Amino acid sequence: MTRRCHEVDYEIKGSSMQLVEVELDPGETVIAEAGAMTYMEEGISFEARMGDGSEPESGFFGKLMGAGKRMLTGESLFMTHFSNQGHGKRRVAFSAPYPGTLLAIDLDEVGGELILQKDSFLAAALGTQVSMKFNRRLGAGFFGGEGFILQCLKGDGMAFIHAGGTLIKKELRGETLRVDTGCLVGFTSGIDYDIQRAGSLKSMVFGGEGLFLATLSGHGTVWLQSLPFSRMADRILAHAPSAGGSDRGEGSVLGGLGRMLDGDR
């Protein structure tokens, strides 16, 4: 059976702050989010294009509609296409914008479809359709933050996704899993996704776990992240003196005094 997507090879490098190096044969292409490229070898050309290139015959209006849907998820109107224009194998590498773990998934092995939080997608083989997916329950949109509009990857090639901190894989066989909405990375098409209230009113106000939780049930695979970017950013801002936070670094009081003296020089 002939694959629709380009068949790219890859290698994930590093342990805690990883990057993925994709090897392209002549004529092969990989698509990526804007700004994800780390380095590329001679012979690789890149071009920002409207849409993912999965439907080259769709015409300008069709590409505009697809790109417009991506903008609803908060992503760029354009995606970057990296192609090997040389005569031999060439490599291009991609890394995520914050520390975490990379995961390579063959979409053909997970039923041809993968649903992701919008910040999780990094790159994929050309031919992969990157679109948005609405949850059929409006409650997930009103209370789930980014949970209402999710990204959907369709195809039969390799896709590379990113998780903040440690990546956790859960296999559901009819069970139900309740997750902090920010800790959800993605799941396969056999999983039903909804947003539910996190316990009693007292727990919601004083528990510190957020007002609502993502509820996942069914049969399939769920990927979680231990440190979503939103949580990491909140902690950094909470302790940033320039943002009104408390200064706990550089010797606490002495560190602050030292910076005051430096400023008077």
Tab-separated table of C-alpha atoms in Angstrom:
chain	number	residue	atom	x	y	z
A	1	MET	CA	0.000	0.000	0.000
A	2	THR	CA	1.425	3.370	-1.049
A	3	ARG	CA	1.686	5.966	1.667
A	4	ARG	CA	0.264	9.431	1.140
A	5	CYS	CA	2.854	11.076	3.387
A	6	HIS	CA	6.580	11.273	2.675
A	7	GLU	CA	8.552	8.533	4.439
A	8	VAL	CA	11.159	10.391	6.490
A	9	ASP	CA	13.806	8.952	8.803
A	10	TYR	CA	14.650	10.611	12.098
A	11	GLU	CA	16.730	10.534	15.270
A	12	ILE	CA	15.797	12.142	18.589
A	13	LYS	CA	18.870	13.588	20.314
A	14	GLY	CA	19.355	14.471	23.962
A	15	SER	CA	17.550	13.457	27.132
A	16	SER	CA	15.819	16.378	28.884
A	17	MET	CA	16.040	19.202	26.321
A	18	GLN	CA	15.658	17.225	23.128
A	19	LEU	CA	15.665	17.932	19.431
A	20	VAL	CA	14.698	15.731	16.496
A	21	GLU	CA	16.952	15.416	13.454
A	22	VAL	CA	14.956	14.474	10.356
A	23	GLU	CA	16.743	12.836	7.411
A	24	LEU	CA	15.303	13.640	3.988
A	25	ASP	CA	15.949	11.815	0.755
A	26	PRO	CA	16.105	13.948	-2.417
A	27	GLY	CA	12.654	15.420	-3.053
A	28	GLU	CA	11.308	14.690	0.434
A	29	THR	CA	9.741	17.435	2.563
A	30	VAL	CA	8.907	17.926	6.225
A	31	ILE	CA	6.559	20.629	7.540
A	32	ALA	CA	7.070	22.428	10.855
A	33	GLU	CA	5.737	25.215	13.015
A	34	ALA	CA	7.344	28.593	12.425
A	35	GLY	CA	10.536	29.032	14.449
A	36	ALA	CA	11.023	25.337	15.255
A	37	MET	CA	14.099	24.774	13.050
A	38	THR	CA	17.454	24.488	14.869
A	39	TYR	CA	19.838	23.724	11.994
A	40	MET	CA	19.828	22.304	8.479
A	41	GLU	CA	22.453	20.938	6.152
A	42	GLU	CA	23.416	22.287	2.736
A	43	GLY	CA	20.888	21.275	0.114
A	44	ILE	CA	17.846	21.872	2.313
A	45	SER	CA	15.604	24.708	1.134
A	46	PHE	CA	12.756	26.159	3.167
A	47	GLU	CA	9.695	28.182	2.320
A	48	ALA	CA	6.813	29.584	4.368
A	49	ARG	CA	3.558	28.437	2.790
A	50	MET	CA	-0.085	28.896	3.589
A	51	GLY	CA	-1.354	25.602	4.984
A	52	ASP	CA	0.217	22.192	5.472
A	53	GLY	CA	0.466	21.182	1.811
A	54	SER	CA	-1.605	18.021	2.302
A	55	GLU	CA	-4.053	19.056	-0.445
A	56	PRO	CA	-2.002	20.680	-3.223
A	57	GLU	CA	-4.978	20.788	-5.598
A	58	SER	CA	-7.261	22.681	-3.207
A	59	GLY	CA	-6.515	26.083	-4.747
A	60	PHE	CA	-5.905	29.419	-3.055
A	61	PHE	CA	-9.337	29.683	-1.429
A	62	GLY	CA	-9.113	26.197	0.060
A	63	LYS	CA	-5.634	26.897	1.431
A	64	LEU	CA	-6.851	30.182	2.886
A	65	MET	CA	-9.723	28.448	4.648
A	66	GLY	CA	-7.405	25.808	6.101
A	67	ALA	CA	-4.910	28.428	7.250
A	68	GLY	CA	-7.723	30.500	8.756
A	69	LYS	CA	-8.819	27.518	10.848
A	70	ARG	CA	-5.250	27.214	12.154
A	71	MET	CA	-5.348	30.825	13.228
A	72	LEU	CA	-8.349	30.018	15.435
A	73	THR	CA	-6.061	27.754	17.475
A	74	GLY	CA	-3.641	30.649	17.959
A	75	GLU	CA	-1.075	29.287	15.499
A	76	SER	CA	0.597	31.083	12.602
A	77	LEU	CA	-1.185	31.465	9.278
A	78	PHE	CA	1.854	29.902	7.596
A	79	MET	CA	3.814	26.696	8.049
A	80	THR	CA	7.436	26.220	7.005
A	81	HIS	CA	8.203	23.531	4.416
A	82	PHE	CA	11.752	22.097	4.418
A	83	SER	CA	12.700	20.200	1.239
A	84	ASN	CA	15.811	18.329	0.175
A	85	GLN	CA	16.854	19.837	-3.151
A	86	GLY	CA	20.230	18.100	-3.159
A	87	HIS	CA	21.424	14.784	-4.586
A	88	GLY	CA	21.990	12.845	-1.386
A	89	LYS	CA	20.476	12.482	2.052
A	90	ARG	CA	20.278	15.734	4.014
A	91	ARG	CA	19.229	16.522	7.595
A	92	VAL	CA	17.215	19.246	9.264
A	93	ALA	CA	16.653	19.493	13.023
A	94	PHE	CA	13.801	20.896	15.093
A	95	SER	CA	13.496	21.713	18.782
A	96	ALA	CA	10.685	22.892	21.025
A	97	PRO	CA	10.569	26.442	22.453
A	98	TYR	CA	10.849	25.266	26.090
A	99	PRO	CA	12.397	22.276	27.956
A	100	GLY	CA	10.656	18.965	27.623
A	101	THR	CA	10.433	15.653	25.810
A	102	LEU	CA	9.897	14.868	22.133
A	103	LEU	CA	7.821	11.990	20.826
A	104	ALA	CA	7.800	10.537	17.321
A	105	ILE	CA	4.500	8.922	16.290
A	106	ASP	CA	3.744	6.985	13.121
A	107	LEU	CA	0.189	8.121	12.393
A	108	ASP	CA	-0.460	4.947	10.426
A	109	GLU	CA	0.082	2.909	13.612
A	110	VAL	CA	-2.458	4.911	15.647
A	111	GLY	CA	-5.305	4.728	13.148
A	112	GLY	CA	-4.326	7.703	10.989
A	113	GLU	CA	-5.520	10.379	13.418
A	114	LEU	CA	-4.118	12.091	16.494
A	115	ILE	CA	-5.717	14.886	18.554
A	116	LEU	CA	-3.356	17.337	20.293
A	117	GLN	CA	-3.304	20.387	22.471
A	118	LYS	CA	-2.419	23.245	20.148
A	119	ASP	CA	1.091	23.784	21.575
A	120	SER	CA	2.129	20.131	21.210
A	121	PHE	CA	2.665	19.873	17.440
A	122	LEU	CA	6.262	20.400	16.269
A	123	ALA	CA	6.734	18.888	12.800
A	124	ALA	CA	5.486	16.147	10.453
A	125	ALA	CA	6.137	14.548	7.096
A	126	LEU	CA	4.610	16.316	4.093
A	127	GLY	CA	1.148	14.958	3.396
A	128	THR	CA	0.043	15.226	7.028
A	129	GLN	CA	-3.140	17.253	7.403
A	130	VAL	CA	-2.986	19.693	10.325
A	131	SER	CA	-6.413	21.077	11.183
A	132	MET	CA	-8.554	22.015	14.150
A	133	LYS	CA	-11.059	19.807	15.916
A	134	PHE	CA	-14.056	21.030	17.918
A	135	ASN	CA	-15.223	19.143	20.959
A	136	ARG	CA	-18.912	18.408	20.560
A	137	ARG	CA	-19.624	19.433	24.157
A	138	LEU	CA	-19.747	23.209	24.563
A	139	GLY	CA	-18.772	22.904	28.216
A	140	ALA	CA	-15.289	21.903	27.143
A	141	GLY	CA	-14.966	25.125	25.183
A	142	PHE	CA	-16.250	27.494	27.843
A	143	PHE	CA	-14.287	26.029	30.748
A	144	GLY	CA	-11.427	24.056	29.260
A	145	GLY	CA	-9.362	26.989	28.056
A	146	GLU	CA	-7.610	25.562	25.030
A	147	GLY	CA	-9.583	22.313	25.289
A	148	PHE	CA	-12.421	23.353	22.982
A	149	ILE	CA	-10.282	23.909	19.893
A	150	LEU	CA	-7.765	21.107	19.560
A	151	GLN	CA	-5.379	20.317	16.721
A	152	CYS	CA	-6.021	17.208	14.665
A	153	LEU	CA	-3.306	15.420	12.680
A	154	LYS	CA	-4.368	13.046	9.912
A	155	GLY	CA	-2.123	10.994	7.690
A	156	ASP	CA	0.028	7.889	7.476
A	157	GLY	CA	3.507	9.313	8.110
A	158	MET	CA	5.688	10.443	10.994
A	159	ALA	CA	4.624	13.282	13.289
A	160	PHE	CA	6.719	14.841	16.039
A	161	ILE	CA	5.112	16.296	19.142
A	162	HIS	CA	6.431	18.020	22.242
A	163	ALA	CA	5.626	17.676	25.939
A	164	GLY	CA	6.798	19.925	28.764
A	165	GLY	CA	8.861	18.131	31.391
A	166	THR	CA	8.399	14.353	31.471
A	167	LEU	CA	6.150	12.581	28.969
A	168	ILE	CA	3.710	10.025	30.398
A	169	LYS	CA	1.884	7.448	28.277
A	170	LYS	CA	-1.418	5.964	29.481
A	171	GLU	CA	-3.338	3.137	27.829
A	172	LEU	CA	-7.089	3.271	28.484
A	173	ARG	CA	-9.192	0.131	28.070
A	174	GLY	CA	-12.588	1.461	28.999
A	175	GLU	CA	-11.327	3.335	32.074
A	176	THR	CA	-11.713	7.028	32.836
A	177	LEU	CA	-8.795	9.342	33.546
A	178	ARG	CA	-9.138	12.843	35.036
A	179	VAL	CA	-6.340	15.246	34.144
A	180	ASP	CA	-5.400	18.877	34.717
A	181	THR	CA	-6.312	20.512	31.399
A	182	GLY	CA	-2.806	21.930	30.911
A	183	CYS	CA	-1.168	18.525	31.407
A	184	LEU	CA	-2.885	16.929	28.417
A	185	VAL	CA	-0.636	16.506	25.361
A	186	GLY	CA	-2.742	14.395	23.029
A	187	PHE	CA	-4.780	11.240	22.516
A	188	THR	CA	-5.881	8.815	19.832
A	189	SER	CA	-9.269	8.911	18.118
A	190	GLY	CA	-10.828	6.229	20.346
A	191	ILE	CA	-10.745	8.524	23.385
A	192	ASP	CA	-13.757	10.610	24.417
A	193	TYR	CA	-12.808	14.023	25.847
A	194	ASP	CA	-14.813	16.326	28.099
A	195	ILE	CA	-14.416	18.978	30.804
A	196	GLN	CA	-15.967	18.464	34.244
A	197	ARG	CA	-16.037	20.473	37.462
A	198	ALA	CA	-13.213	19.654	39.870
A	199	GLY	CA	-15.079	18.440	42.967
A	200	SER	CA	-16.957	20.609	45.440
A	201	LEU	CA	-16.984	24.404	45.525
A	202	LYS	CA	-14.570	24.345	48.485
A	203	SER	CA	-12.114	22.168	46.567
A	204	MET	CA	-12.390	24.380	43.494
A	205	VAL	CA	-11.639	27.557	45.446
A	206	PHE	CA	-9.014	26.321	47.926
A	207	GLY	CA	-7.635	23.144	46.372
A	208	GLY	CA	-5.209	24.866	44.015
A	209	GLU	CA	-5.890	22.335	41.247
A	210	GLY	CA	-7.964	24.545	38.972
A	211	LEU	CA	-11.706	24.857	38.555
A	212	PHE	CA	-12.133	22.141	35.939
A	213	LEU	CA	-10.460	18.892	34.905
A	214	ALA	CA	-10.255	17.105	31.577
A	215	THR	CA	-12.034	13.746	31.632
A	216	LEU	CA	-10.774	11.133	29.175
A	217	SER	CA	-12.452	7.774	28.688
A	218	GLY	CA	-12.691	4.992	26.144
A	219	HIS	CA	-10.147	2.806	24.394
A	220	GLY	CA	-6.850	4.203	23.185
A	221	THR	CA	-3.684	6.029	24.167
A	222	VAL	CA	-3.318	9.269	26.107
A	223	TRP	CA	-0.087	11.267	26.440
A	224	LEU	CA	0.426	13.629	29.373
A	225	GLN	CA	3.102	16.159	30.351
A	226	SER	CA	4.414	16.801	33.855
A	227	LEU	CA	5.222	20.491	33.318
A	228	PRO	CA	2.963	22.418	30.935
A	229	PHE	CA	4.401	25.726	29.770
A	230	SER	CA	1.581	27.726	31.374
A	231	ARG	CA	2.448	26.304	34.812
A	232	MET	CA	6.162	26.959	34.349
A	233	ALA	CA	5.500	30.536	33.184
A	234	ASP	CA	3.243	31.210	36.183
A	235	ARG	CA	5.965	30.059	38.587
A	236	ILE	CA	8.601	32.219	36.875
A	237	LEU	CA	6.397	35.313	36.890
A	238	ALA	CA	5.439	34.741	40.525
A	239	HIS	CA	9.096	35.079	41.539
A	240	ALA	CA	10.203	37.721	39.039
A	241	PRO	CA	10.946	41.008	40.873
A	242	SER	CA	10.265	43.046	37.729
A	243	ALA	CA	6.716	41.625	37.663
A	244	GLY	CA	6.079	42.260	41.348
A	245	GLY	CA	7.080	38.790	42.519
A	246	SER	CA	9.264	37.828	45.455
A	247	ASP	CA	13.027	37.567	44.963
A	248	ARG	CA	14.285	34.230	46.338
A	249	GLY	CA	17.463	33.885	44.310
A	250	GLU	CA	21.019	35.129	44.520
A	251	GLY	CA	21.245	35.062	48.283
A	252	SER	CA	17.801	36.569	48.885
A	253	VAL	CA	18.272	39.900	50.695
A	254	LEU	CA	21.992	40.117	50.006
A	255	GLY	CA	21.402	39.365	46.350
A	256	GLY	CA	18.924	42.226	46.060
A	257	LEU	CA	21.310	44.570	47.900
A	258	GLY	CA	24.094	43.642	45.525
A	259	ARG	CA	22.000	44.531	42.482
A	260	MET	CA	21.105	47.893	44.073
A	261	LEU	CA	24.783	48.678	44.578
A	262	ASP	CA	25.578	47.604	41.014
A	263	GLY	CA	22.917	49.989	39.755
A	264	ASP	CA	24.555	52.933	41.547
A	265	ARG	CA	27.881	52.489	39.800
